[in-house]
Amino acid sequence: EDVLVFAAIVMLLTLDTTCSWSLSPQQHPTTRTRSRPRFSSPWALFSSKNDGRDRHEEEEVDWRDVRAKLVMQYRQEQQPQEETTTTSIMSRNVTTSSLSATGWAYESGDVIEMGSLIISHPSQDFSFGGLRQQYFYKSVVLVVEHSPTFTKGIILNRPTDQTLKDDQGNDWKVWFGGDVQGIDSEEEAFLCLHRLGGNSQLAKDLSTPIVKDISTIPWEIAQVLVEAGEAKVDDFWLCAGYAGWASGQLQDELERGNWFMVATDVESIWNMVGQDLTNPAGTDMWVRMMKRIGKESMTTCMPDQKFKDEMLKQWVMQKLLCRSQPRQGRDLGNRGRISEPLCQLTPGTLVRASLPILLDEQVFHQSLVLILQNDENMTVGIVLNRPSSSAREIAGTRLPVRFGGRFGLEGKGRPELWFHCNHHQMQEAKVGEPVSEDGTNSTFWKCSKEDAESAIKVGLANPEDFIVVEGLSVWNKNPSSTPGVKPSPVEIDAFFSEVHKGGIGTVWKLLLAQEPLNKKNAAENLEAANAAWMLSGDAAWMLSGSGSEFGHHSSDMQTKDEQRVQSLAYSALDKWIRLFLMKP
């Protein structure tokens, strides 16, 4: 065993020494994860100084193949010859089938290097159980760049039905490479994978090698090669966007168990590139890779797997499978956005979410939002039907503190606001001030806790007449004027409609019935919020006698797909509330 390990050390160090002389520090894209090599096992051999690449002279033998054979030999020395099941060496799984004549793949620990794969764990903590970054769930990512300050990867298993048309009229099929400068971004970044190095010296000179025979090239240069007759469109795999990690970020996510680092051979990588996937979400590729590294048990029966599978499916359908015509140049974003506002968002207007809100900011699904400010730069409002576990006591009564939004005032944090509605005695007594700008016929009034206590003390009101809200919801219209506030993916003009004033009184009474959130009343609270939302729509017009408007959004006309999305969005909202508003 010691002789084998020593021989492996000598062989790899020889490769390292040969390659490192030809690279200057500026050409060295890979960082070591340890300050000095450790040789207690072949796992210490995973980190090489330059990924075995020489930009000027490419070896016929891929040193990664040599390393894989050494790993297999070491495993066989540690295991009885007859055992063929999955084994674990220092928590890194290697299977007999993973190192075969047709290719090899094994989990390589925490070593990050170009050409390796990053396979997602089915339970990533940063996804909040499927509520965020659904595209990383069951993903297979190829590392195309790595340095001490930055790691760049391309997601391999997220195909789209979109194409880009270049200036010559050629259609290029597009894959989703990642969330950074990807589809729907203001500035998309396009990168091509190819293996033209042996067929075109020009392509080789203009490309950046990742591993032996596989390189990347910007889409603009790939177009030039096609126009010059050096290549065909089908020689390239075009991806929009990439996944990016800052210094130490990926290492931290690996340590938290969010990913598996996997080393595999060149042919296995290229066979994954551009392959036809039986599942539009690309999860079949993820399943195959998990099996190859001995993680088959994780492909089924994981917590919330059905929910997360459905969230990924909906993300793919909404973002990648839009059944669109070929797009010109870089125009991949801005799909289905509504340019004209659905209602006049003056302060004091109550609006309701009129479309399912599923993939981002689930708090707004079936929400009621009171508009406080609306100008050319931003719209500011508060969500009214999201009580939290926190409470404020007034006159012996505990009122739930409602989540109004995730934004606060500069230097002051998230403000606490008190409101009363349709209360004529308090309005006549000027308890607080009207929310509307002109002050006349204002349905909603805002006040302080002190105002509320005074009104209760003199008999003008009861504690149950008030609603307490913490935080603001902000929709940024002009990023240049408010750089700290990113535009919300849930556009208020596109997703919300005005609530008929005739139904506001009934809606308010339902909101007042909500209690501070806890595990016992969570379902009841959500049902009350949903009832208030429903009555703010068609049912409110029916109750107010405005029957002429009833039926404009009738749920009877929903298709099965729409009902499925609505049900999933409701489940996502319930999960969001339990994660972010309920105390453990």
Coordinates of C-alpha atoms in Angstrom, one line a residue:
E1 CA 0.0 0.0 0.0
D2 CA 2.7 2.5 1.0
V3 CA 4.7 1.7 -2.2
L4 CA 1.6 2.3 -4.3
V5 CA 0.8 5.6 -2.7
F6 CA 4.5 6.7 -3.1
A7 CA 4.5 5.7 -6.7
A8 CA 1.3 7.7 -7.2
I9 CA 2.9 10.7 -5.6
V10 CA 6.0 10.6 -7.8
M11 CA 3.9 10.2 -10.9
L12 CA 1.6 13.1 -10.2
L13 CA 4.4 15.4 -8.9
T14 CA 6.2 14.7 -12.2
L15 CA 3.1 15.8 -14.1
D16 CA 2.8 18.9 -11.9
T17 CA 6.4 19.9 -12.3
T18 CA 6.3 19.4 -16.1
C19 CA 3.2 21.5 -16.5
S20 CA 3.9 24.3 -14.0
W21 CA 7.1 25.5 -15.7
S22 CA 5.0 26.7 -18.7
L23 CA 2.5 28.7 -16.7
S24 CA 3.1 32.2 -15.3
P25 CA 1.1 33.3 -12.1
Q26 CA -1.3 35.2 -14.3
Q27 CA -2.1 32.1 -16.3
H28 CA -2.7 30.0 -13.2
P29 CA -6.5 29.8 -12.8
T30 CA -6.7 27.2 -10.1
T31 CA -6.1 27.5 -6.3
R32 CA -5.1 24.8 -3.9
T33 CA -7.4 24.1 -1.1
R34 CA -4.5 23.4 1.3
S35 CA -1.3 25.3 1.9
R36 CA 0.8 22.2 1.4
P37 CA 0.1 18.7 -0.1
R38 CA -0.8 15.8 2.2
F39 CA 0.1 12.3 1.1
S40 CA -1.7 10.2 3.7
S41 CA -4.1 8.9 0.9
P42 CA -4.6 9.4 -2.8
W43 CA -7.3 12.0 -2.0
A44 CA -4.4 14.4 -1.4
L45 CA -3.5 13.9 -5.1
F46 CA -6.7 15.6 -6.3
S47 CA -5.4 19.1 -6.2
S48 CA -2.9 19.9 -8.9
K49 CA -1.2 23.2 -9.5
N50 CA -2.7 23.8 -12.9
D51 CA -5.3 21.1 -13.6
G52 CA -2.7 19.3 -15.7
R53 CA -3.2 21.8 -18.6
D54 CA -0.6 23.3 -20.8
R55 CA -2.0 26.0 -23.0
H56 CA 0.9 25.7 -25.5
E57 CA 1.3 21.9 -25.8
E58 CA -1.5 19.4 -25.0
E59 CA -0.5 16.0 -23.9
E60 CA -2.1 12.9 -25.5
V61 CA -2.6 11.3 -22.1
D62 CA -5.0 13.1 -19.8
W63 CA -3.4 13.1 -16.3
R64 CA -6.9 13.0 -14.8
D65 CA -7.3 9.4 -16.3
V66 CA -4.0 8.5 -14.6
R67 CA -5.3 9.8 -11.3
A68 CA -8.5 7.9 -11.6
K69 CA -6.7 4.7 -12.1
L70 CA -4.6 5.3 -9.1
V71 CA -7.7 6.0 -7.0
M72 CA -9.2 2.7 -8.2
Q73 CA -6.1 0.8 -7.5
Y74 CA -6.0 2.2 -4.0
R75 CA -9.6 1.3 -3.4
Q76 CA -9.0 -2.3 -4.5
E77 CA -6.1 -2.6 -2.1
Q78 CA -8.4 -1.5 0.7
Q79 CA -11.4 -3.7 -0.2
P80 CA -11.7 -7.5 -0.4
Q81 CA -11.5 -8.5 -4.1
E82 CA -15.0 -10.0 -4.2
E83 CA -16.7 -6.9 -2.9
T84 CA -18.3 -4.8 -5.6
T85 CA -20.7 -2.7 -3.8
T86 CA -20.3 1.0 -3.0
T87 CA -17.5 1.7 -0.5
S88 CA -16.4 4.8 1.3
I89 CA -12.9 6.0 1.8
M90 CA -12.6 9.0 4.1
S91 CA -16.3 9.8 3.3
R92 CA -15.6 9.9 -0.5
N93 CA -17.6 7.3 -2.4
V94 CA -16.1 5.3 -5.3
T95 CA -17.9 2.4 -7.0
T96 CA -16.6 -0.4 -9.1
S97 CA -18.8 0.7 -12.0
S98 CA -17.7 4.3 -11.7
L99 CA -14.2 3.5 -13.0
S100 CA -14.9 1.4 -16.0
A101 CA -13.5 1.0 -19.5
T102 CA -16.3 3.2 -20.8
G103 CA -15.5 6.1 -18.5
W104 CA -15.0 7.0 -14.8
A105 CA -16.5 9.2 -12.2
Y106 CA -16.0 9.5 -8.4
E107 CA -16.6 12.0 -5.7
S108 CA -13.5 14.0 -5.2
G109 CA -14.1 15.6 -1.8
D110 CA -13.7 19.4 -1.4
V111 CA -11.2 20.0 -4.2
I112 CA -12.4 22.5 -6.8
E113 CA -10.7 22.4 -10.2
M114 CA -11.5 23.2 -13.8
G115 CA -13.3 20.4 -15.6
S116 CA -14.8 18.9 -12.5
L117 CA -18.5 18.6 -11.9
I118 CA -20.6 20.1 -9.1
I119 CA -23.6 17.9 -8.4
S120 CA -26.3 19.3 -6.3
H121 CA -27.4 17.7 -3.0
P122 CA -31.2 17.2 -3.1
S123 CA -31.5 19.2 0.1
Q124 CA -29.7 22.5 -0.4
D125 CA -30.1 24.9 2.6
F126 CA -29.9 28.0 0.4
S127 CA -33.0 26.9 -1.6
F128 CA -35.2 27.2 1.5
G129 CA -36.9 23.9 0.6
G130 CA -37.6 24.8 -3.0
L131 CA -38.6 28.4 -2.5
R132 CA -35.5 30.0 -4.0
Q133 CA -33.1 29.3 -6.9
Q134 CA -35.1 26.3 -8.2
Y135 CA -32.6 26.0 -11.1
F136 CA -29.9 24.6 -8.8
Y137 CA -32.1 21.7 -7.6
K138 CA -30.9 18.5 -9.1
S139 CA -28.4 20.3 -11.2
V140 CA -25.1 19.2 -12.8
V141 CA -22.6 22.0 -13.2
L142 CA -19.3 22.0 -15.1
V143 CA -16.5 24.1 -13.6
V144 CA -15.1 26.2 -16.5
E145 CA -13.1 28.7 -14.5
H146 CA -11.5 28.7 -11.1
S147 CA -9.2 31.0 -9.2
P148 CA -8.7 32.1 -5.6
T149 CA -11.2 34.9 -6.0
F150 CA -13.9 33.4 -8.3
T151 CA -15.4 30.2 -9.6
K152 CA -17.5 29.9 -12.7
G153 CA -19.7 27.0 -13.8
I154 CA -22.2 26.2 -16.5
I155 CA -25.3 24.2 -15.7
L156 CA -25.4 21.2 -18.1
N157 CA -28.9 19.9 -17.6
R158 CA -31.2 22.9 -18.2
P159 CA -32.2 22.9 -21.9
T160 CA -34.6 25.5 -23.3
D161 CA -36.8 25.5 -26.4
Q162 CA -35.3 28.9 -27.4
T163 CA -33.0 29.8 -30.2
L164 CA -30.9 32.8 -31.0
K165 CA -30.6 34.0 -34.6
D166 CA -27.2 35.4 -35.6
D167 CA -26.5 38.0 -38.3
Q168 CA -26.1 35.3 -40.9
G169 CA -29.6 33.9 -40.2
N170 CA -28.3 30.8 -38.4
D171 CA -30.4 29.5 -35.4
W172 CA -28.4 28.6 -32.3
K173 CA -30.1 26.4 -29.7
V174 CA -29.8 27.8 -26.2
W175 CA -29.2 26.1 -22.9
F176 CA -29.6 27.9 -19.5
G177 CA -26.1 28.1 -18.1
G178 CA -26.9 29.9 -14.9
D179 CA -28.5 32.8 -13.1
V180 CA -25.7 35.3 -13.6
Q181 CA -26.2 37.3 -16.9
G182 CA -28.6 34.6 -18.0
I183 CA -32.1 34.5 -19.5
D184 CA -34.2 37.5 -18.4
S185 CA -31.1 39.4 -17.4
E186 CA -30.6 43.0 -18.7
E187 CA -27.2 42.0 -20.1
E188 CA -27.0 38.4 -21.1
A189 CA -23.6 36.6 -21.4
F190 CA -23.3 33.8 -23.9
L191 CA -20.6 31.1 -23.9
C192 CA -20.0 28.1 -26.1
L193 CA -18.5 24.8 -25.3
H194 CA -16.8 22.8 -28.1
R195 CA -14.1 20.2 -28.9
L196 CA -12.7 21.6 -32.1
G197 CA -9.1 21.8 -31.0
G198 CA -8.0 18.9 -33.1
N199 CA -9.8 20.1 -36.2
S200 CA -9.2 23.8 -36.3
Q201 CA -6.0 25.5 -35.1
L202 CA -7.8 28.9 -35.3
A203 CA -10.6 27.6 -32.9
K204 CA -7.9 26.2 -30.6
D205 CA -6.0 29.5 -30.6
L206 CA -9.2 31.6 -29.8
S207 CA -10.5 29.2 -27.1
T208 CA -9.9 28.6 -23.4
P209 CA -9.2 24.9 -22.6
I210 CA -11.1 23.4 -19.7
V211 CA -9.9 19.8 -19.9
K212 CA -8.3 17.8 -22.6
D213 CA -10.3 18.3 -25.9
I214 CA -13.0 20.5 -24.4
S215 CA -12.8 24.3 -24.5
T216 CA -14.9 27.4 -24.1
I217 CA -15.2 30.3 -26.6
P218 CA -17.4 33.5 -26.5
W219 CA -20.5 33.3 -28.8
E220 CA -19.3 36.3 -30.8
I221 CA -16.1 34.5 -31.8
A222 CA -17.9 31.2 -32.4
Q223 CA -20.0 33.1 -35.0
V224 CA -16.9 34.3 -36.7
L225 CA -15.6 30.8 -37.0
V226 CA -18.8 29.6 -38.5
E227 CA -18.8 32.5 -41.0
A228 CA -15.2 31.7 -41.9
G229 CA -16.1 28.1 -42.6
E230 CA -13.9 26.8 -39.7
A231 CA -16.8 25.3 -37.9
K232 CA -20.6 24.6 -38.0
V233 CA -23.3 25.8 -35.6
D234 CA -23.8 22.2 -34.5
D235 CA -20.1 22.1 -33.3
F236 CA -21.0 24.4 -30.4
W237 CA -23.1 24.2 -27.3
L238 CA -24.5 27.7 -26.5
C239 CA -25.4 28.6 -23.0
A240 CA -27.0 31.8 -21.7
G241 CA -25.5 32.9 -18.3
Y242 CA -23.4 31.0 -15.8
A243 CA -23.3 30.1 -12.1
G244 CA -20.8 32.2 -10.1
W245 CA -19.2 31.9 -6.7
A246 CA -17.1 34.5 -5.0
S247 CA -14.0 33.8 -3.0
G248 CA -14.6 31.0 -0.5
Q249 CA -18.4 30.8 -1.3
L250 CA -18.4 27.5 -3.1
Q251 CA -16.0 26.0 -0.5
D252 CA -18.4 27.1 2.3
E253 CA -21.4 25.5 0.4
L254 CA -19.4 22.3 0.0
E255 CA -18.7 22.2 3.7
R256 CA -22.4 22.7 4.5
G257 CA -23.2 19.7 2.3
N258 CA -25.0 21.5 -0.5
W259 CA -22.9 20.0 -3.3
F260 CA -20.8 17.0 -4.3
M261 CA -17.5 17.6 -6.2
V262 CA -17.1 15.0 -8.8
A263 CA -14.2 14.1 -11.1
T264 CA -15.0 12.4 -14.4
D265 CA -13.5 11.7 -17.7
V266 CA -13.6 13.9 -20.8
E267 CA -15.9 11.6 -22.8
S268 CA -18.4 11.5 -20.0
I269 CA -18.5 15.3 -19.8
W270 CA -19.0 15.6 -23.6
N271 CA -21.7 13.0 -23.7
M272 CA -23.6 15.1 -21.2
V273 CA -23.2 18.3 -23.3
G274 CA -26.2 18.8 -25.5
Q275 CA -27.6 15.4 -25.0
D276 CA -31.3 14.9 -25.5
L277 CA -32.9 14.7 -22.1
T278 CA -36.1 12.6 -21.5
N279 CA -37.1 14.9 -18.7
P280 CA -37.5 18.6 -19.7
A281 CA -36.1 19.6 -16.3
G282 CA -33.0 17.6 -16.9
T283 CA -33.2 15.6 -13.7
D284 CA -32.5 12.3 -15.5
M285 CA -28.9 13.4 -16.0
W286 CA -28.6 14.3 -12.3
V287 CA -30.0 10.8 -11.4
R288 CA -27.4 9.1 -13.6
M289 CA -24.5 11.0 -12.1
M290 CA -25.7 10.4 -8.5
K291 CA -25.8 6.7 -9.3
R292 CA -22.3 6.7 -10.7
I293 CA -20.9 8.2 -7.5
G294 CA -22.8 5.8 -5.2
K295 CA -25.6 8.2 -4.1
E296 CA -28.6 6.4 -5.6
S297 CA -30.4 6.4 -2.3
M298 CA -30.6 10.2 -2.4
T299 CA -32.5 10.2 -5.7
T300 CA -35.7 9.2 -4.0
C301 CA -37.6 9.6 -0.7
M302 CA -35.9 12.9 0.3
P303 CA -37.8 15.5 2.5
D304 CA -40.2 17.6 0.4
Q305 CA -38.9 16.0 -2.8
K306 CA -42.3 16.0 -4.5
F307 CA -42.8 19.8 -3.7
K308 CA -39.3 20.6 -4.9
D309 CA -39.7 18.5 -8.1
E310 CA -42.9 20.4 -8.9
M311 CA -41.2 23.8 -8.2
L312 CA -38.4 22.9 -10.6
K313 CA -40.9 21.8 -13.2
Q314 CA -42.8 25.0 -13.0
W315 CA -39.6 27.1 -13.1
V316 CA -38.6 25.2 -16.3
M317 CA -42.0 25.7 -17.9
Q318 CA -42.1 29.4 -17.0
K319 CA -38.5 30.3 -17.8
L320 CA -37.2 27.9 -20.3
L321 CA -40.0 26.4 -22.2
C322 CA -41.8 29.4 -23.5
R323 CA -42.4 28.0 -27.0
S324 CA -41.1 31.2 -28.5
Q325 CA -40.0 32.1 -32.0
P326 CA -36.2 32.5 -32.6
R327 CA -35.0 35.7 -31.0
Q328 CA -32.7 38.2 -32.6
G329 CA -29.3 38.8 -31.2
R330 CA -29.3 39.0 -27.4
D331 CA -33.0 39.6 -26.9
L332 CA -33.9 36.7 -24.5
G333 CA -35.6 38.5 -21.7
N334 CA -38.7 40.6 -21.0
R335 CA -41.2 37.9 -21.8
G336 CA -44.8 38.5 -21.1
R337 CA -44.4 41.7 -19.2
I338 CA -47.3 44.2 -19.1
S339 CA -46.3 47.7 -20.1
E340 CA -49.5 49.4 -19.1
P341 CA -50.5 49.6 -15.4
L342 CA -53.6 47.6 -14.4
C343 CA -54.8 50.2 -11.9
Q344 CA -54.1 53.8 -10.7
L345 CA -51.8 53.2 -7.7
T346 CA -52.5 56.3 -5.6
P347 CA -51.8 56.3 -1.9
G348 CA -54.7 54.6 0.0
T349 CA -55.4 52.2 -2.8
L350 CA -55.9 48.6 -1.8
V351 CA -54.7 46.0 -4.4
R352 CA -54.8 42.3 -4.5
A353 CA -52.5 39.7 -6.2
S354 CA -54.6 38.7 -9.2
L355 CA -52.2 36.1 -10.6
P356 CA -50.4 33.1 -8.9
I357 CA -47.0 34.1 -7.5
L358 CA -45.0 31.0 -7.3
L359 CA -41.2 31.1 -8.0
D360 CA -40.2 34.4 -6.3
E361 CA -41.4 36.3 -3.2
Q362 CA -44.1 33.9 -2.4
V363 CA -45.3 36.3 0.4
F364 CA -47.2 38.1 -2.3
H365 CA -49.3 35.2 -3.5
Q366 CA -53.0 35.9 -2.6
S367 CA -51.8 39.0 -0.8
L368 CA -53.5 42.3 0.0
V369 CA -51.3 45.4 -0.3
L370 CA -52.1 48.9 0.8
I371 CA -50.3 51.5 -1.3
L372 CA -48.5 54.2 0.7
Q373 CA -46.5 56.0 -2.0
N374 CA -46.3 55.9 -5.8
D375 CA -44.1 58.1 -7.9
E376 CA -41.7 57.9 -10.9
N377 CA -39.0 56.2 -8.9
M378 CA -40.8 53.6 -6.7
T379 CA -44.0 52.2 -5.4
V380 CA -44.2 51.6 -1.6
G381 CA -46.9 49.5 0.1
I382 CA -47.5 47.2 3.0
V383 CA -48.9 43.6 3.0
L384 CA -51.9 43.4 5.3
N385 CA -52.8 39.7 5.5
R386 CA -49.5 38.1 6.8
P387 CA -49.6 38.0 10.6
S388 CA -46.4 36.7 12.3
S389 CA -45.7 35.2 15.7
S390 CA -44.7 38.6 17.1
A391 CA -47.4 40.6 18.9
R392 CA -47.9 44.0 20.5
E393 CA -50.0 44.3 23.6
I394 CA -52.4 47.2 24.0
A395 CA -55.1 47.5 26.7
G396 CA -54.7 43.9 27.6
T397 CA -55.1 42.6 24.1
R398 CA -52.3 41.0 22.0
L399 CA -52.4 42.1 18.4
P400 CA -50.3 40.2 15.8
V401 CA -47.5 42.1 14.1
R402 CA -48.0 41.6 10.4
F403 CA -45.2 41.3 7.9
G404 CA -45.6 44.3 5.7
G405 CA -42.4 43.8 3.6
R406 CA -38.7 43.2 3.8
F407 CA -37.6 46.8 3.5
G408 CA -37.0 49.4 6.1
L409 CA -36.1 53.1 6.4
E410 CA -32.5 54.1 6.1
G411 CA -30.9 54.2 9.5
K412 CA -34.1 53.2 11.2
G413 CA -34.8 49.6 10.2
R414 CA -38.2 48.2 9.4
P415 CA -40.8 50.7 10.7
E416 CA -43.8 49.7 12.8
L417 CA -47.0 51.2 11.5
W418 CA -50.6 51.2 13.0
F419 CA -53.7 51.5 10.9
H420 CA -57.5 51.8 11.3
C421 CA -60.1 51.5 8.6
N422 CA -63.6 52.7 8.0
H423 CA -63.9 53.9 11.6
H424 CA -65.9 57.1 11.3
Q425 CA -65.6 58.1 15.0
M426 CA -61.7 58.0 14.9
Q427 CA -61.6 59.7 11.6
E428 CA -63.8 62.6 12.9
A429 CA -61.6 62.8 16.0
K430 CA -58.5 62.9 13.7
V431 CA -56.8 59.8 15.3
G432 CA -53.7 59.7 13.1
E433 CA -53.8 60.9 9.5
P434 CA -55.4 59.7 6.3
V435 CA -53.2 57.5 3.9
S436 CA -54.7 59.2 0.8
E437 CA -52.9 62.3 -0.4
D438 CA -55.9 64.6 -0.5
G439 CA -57.2 63.4 2.9
T440 CA -60.8 63.3 1.8
N441 CA -62.9 60.1 1.8
S442 CA -59.8 58.1 2.9
T443 CA -60.7 54.6 3.9
F444 CA -57.4 53.9 5.6
W445 CA -55.8 55.9 8.3
K446 CA -52.3 55.5 9.8
C447 CA -51.4 56.4 13.4
S448 CA -49.0 55.6 16.2
K449 CA -49.4 53.2 19.1
E450 CA -49.8 56.3 21.4
D451 CA -52.7 57.5 19.2
A452 CA -54.3 54.1 19.5
E453 CA -53.9 54.0 23.2
S454 CA -55.5 57.4 23.6
A455 CA -58.4 56.5 21.4
I456 CA -59.0 53.3 23.4
K457 CA -58.7 55.2 26.7
V458 CA -61.4 57.8 25.8
G459 CA -63.7 55.1 24.4
L460 CA -63.4 56.0 20.8
A461 CA -62.1 52.5 19.8
N462 CA -61.4 49.0 20.9
P463 CA -58.0 47.3 20.6
E464 CA -59.4 45.0 17.9
D465 CA -60.0 48.0 15.6
F466 CA -56.3 48.3 14.8
I467 CA -53.8 46.5 12.7
V468 CA -50.0 46.6 13.3
V469 CA -47.6 46.2 10.4
E470 CA -43.8 46.0 10.4
G471 CA -41.7 46.6 7.2
L472 CA -42.4 47.9 3.8
S473 CA -42.7 46.4 0.3
V474 CA -40.9 48.4 -2.4
W475 CA -41.1 48.2 -6.2
N476 CA -38.2 50.0 -7.7
K477 CA -39.0 51.7 -11.0
N478 CA -35.7 53.6 -11.4
P479 CA -32.7 51.6 -10.3
S480 CA -30.3 54.5 -10.9
S481 CA -32.2 56.7 -8.4
T482 CA -32.4 53.9 -5.7
P483 CA -29.4 51.6 -6.3
G484 CA -29.9 49.7 -3.0
V485 CA -33.3 48.4 -4.1
K486 CA -33.3 45.7 -6.8
P487 CA -36.3 45.6 -9.0
S488 CA -38.8 43.0 -7.8
P489 CA -39.5 40.0 -10.1
V490 CA -43.1 40.4 -9.0
E491 CA -44.1 43.6 -10.8
I492 CA -47.0 45.3 -9.1
D493 CA -48.5 46.6 -12.4
A494 CA -48.5 43.1 -13.9
F495 CA -49.5 40.9 -10.9
F496 CA -52.0 43.1 -8.9
S497 CA -55.4 44.7 -9.5
E498 CA -57.4 47.2 -7.5
V499 CA -59.8 46.0 -4.8
H500 CA -63.4 47.3 -5.2
K501 CA -64.1 49.8 -2.3
G502 CA -67.4 48.2 -1.6
G503 CA -65.8 45.1 -0.2
I504 CA -63.0 46.7 1.9
G505 CA -65.1 46.7 5.1
T506 CA -65.8 43.0 4.9
V507 CA -62.1 42.3 4.1
W508 CA -61.0 44.4 7.1
K509 CA -63.2 42.5 9.5
L510 CA -61.7 39.2 8.4
L511 CA -58.2 40.6 8.8
L512 CA -59.0 41.8 12.4
A513 CA -59.9 38.2 13.3
Q514 CA -56.4 36.9 12.7
E515 CA -54.3 36.1 15.7
P516 CA -50.5 36.0 16.4
L517 CA -49.1 33.1 14.5
N518 CA -48.3 29.7 16.1
K519 CA -48.1 26.1 15.1
K520 CA -51.7 25.4 16.2
N521 CA -53.4 28.3 14.4
A522 CA -51.1 28.4 11.3
A523 CA -53.6 26.7 9.0
E524 CA -56.5 28.7 10.4
N525 CA -54.6 32.0 9.9
L526 CA -53.8 31.1 6.4
E527 CA -57.4 30.3 5.6
A528 CA -58.5 33.6 7.1
A529 CA -55.9 35.4 4.9
N530 CA -57.1 33.5 1.9
A531 CA -60.8 34.3 2.7
A532 CA -60.0 38.0 2.9
W533 CA -58.2 37.8 -0.4
M534 CA -61.0 36.0 -2.1
L535 CA -63.6 38.5 -0.8
S536 CA -61.5 41.3 -2.1
G537 CA -62.1 40.0 -5.6
D538 CA -65.2 38.7 -7.3
A539 CA -67.0 37.8 -4.1
A540 CA -66.6 41.3 -2.7
W541 CA -68.3 42.8 -5.8
M542 CA -71.2 40.3 -5.3
L543 CA -71.6 41.2 -1.6
S544 CA -71.4 44.9 -2.4
G545 CA -74.1 44.6 -5.0
S546 CA -71.9 45.4 -8.0
G547 CA -72.9 42.2 -9.8
S548 CA -72.0 43.7 -13.2
E549 CA -68.3 43.2 -12.5
F550 CA -68.6 39.8 -10.9
G551 CA -67.1 36.9 -12.9
H552 CA -64.3 38.8 -14.6
H553 CA -61.8 36.4 -13.0
S554 CA -63.9 33.4 -12.6
S555 CA -62.0 30.4 -11.3
D556 CA -64.4 28.1 -13.1
M557 CA -62.6 28.8 -16.3
Q558 CA -59.3 27.6 -15.0
T559 CA -57.6 24.8 -16.8
K560 CA -56.1 21.9 -14.9
D561 CA -52.6 23.3 -15.4
E562 CA -53.7 26.6 -13.9
Q563 CA -55.4 24.8 -10.9
R564 CA -52.2 22.9 -10.4
V565 CA -50.1 26.1 -10.4
Q566 CA -52.6 27.7 -8.0
S567 CA -52.4 24.8 -5.6
L568 CA -48.6 24.7 -5.7
A569 CA -48.4 28.4 -5.1
Y570 CA -50.7 28.0 -2.1
S571 CA -48.4 25.3 -0.7
A572 CA -45.3 27.5 -1.4
L573 CA -47.0 30.4 0.5
D574 CA -47.7 28.1 3.4
K575 CA -44.1 26.9 3.5
W576 CA -42.9 30.5 3.3
I577 CA -45.0 31.6 6.2
R578 CA -43.9 28.7 8.4
L579 CA -40.2 29.4 7.5
F580 CA -40.1 33.1 7.9
L581 CA -43.0 34.3 10.1
M582 CA -43.5 31.5 12.6
K583 CA -41.2 31.3 15.6
P584 CA -39.8 27.8 16.4

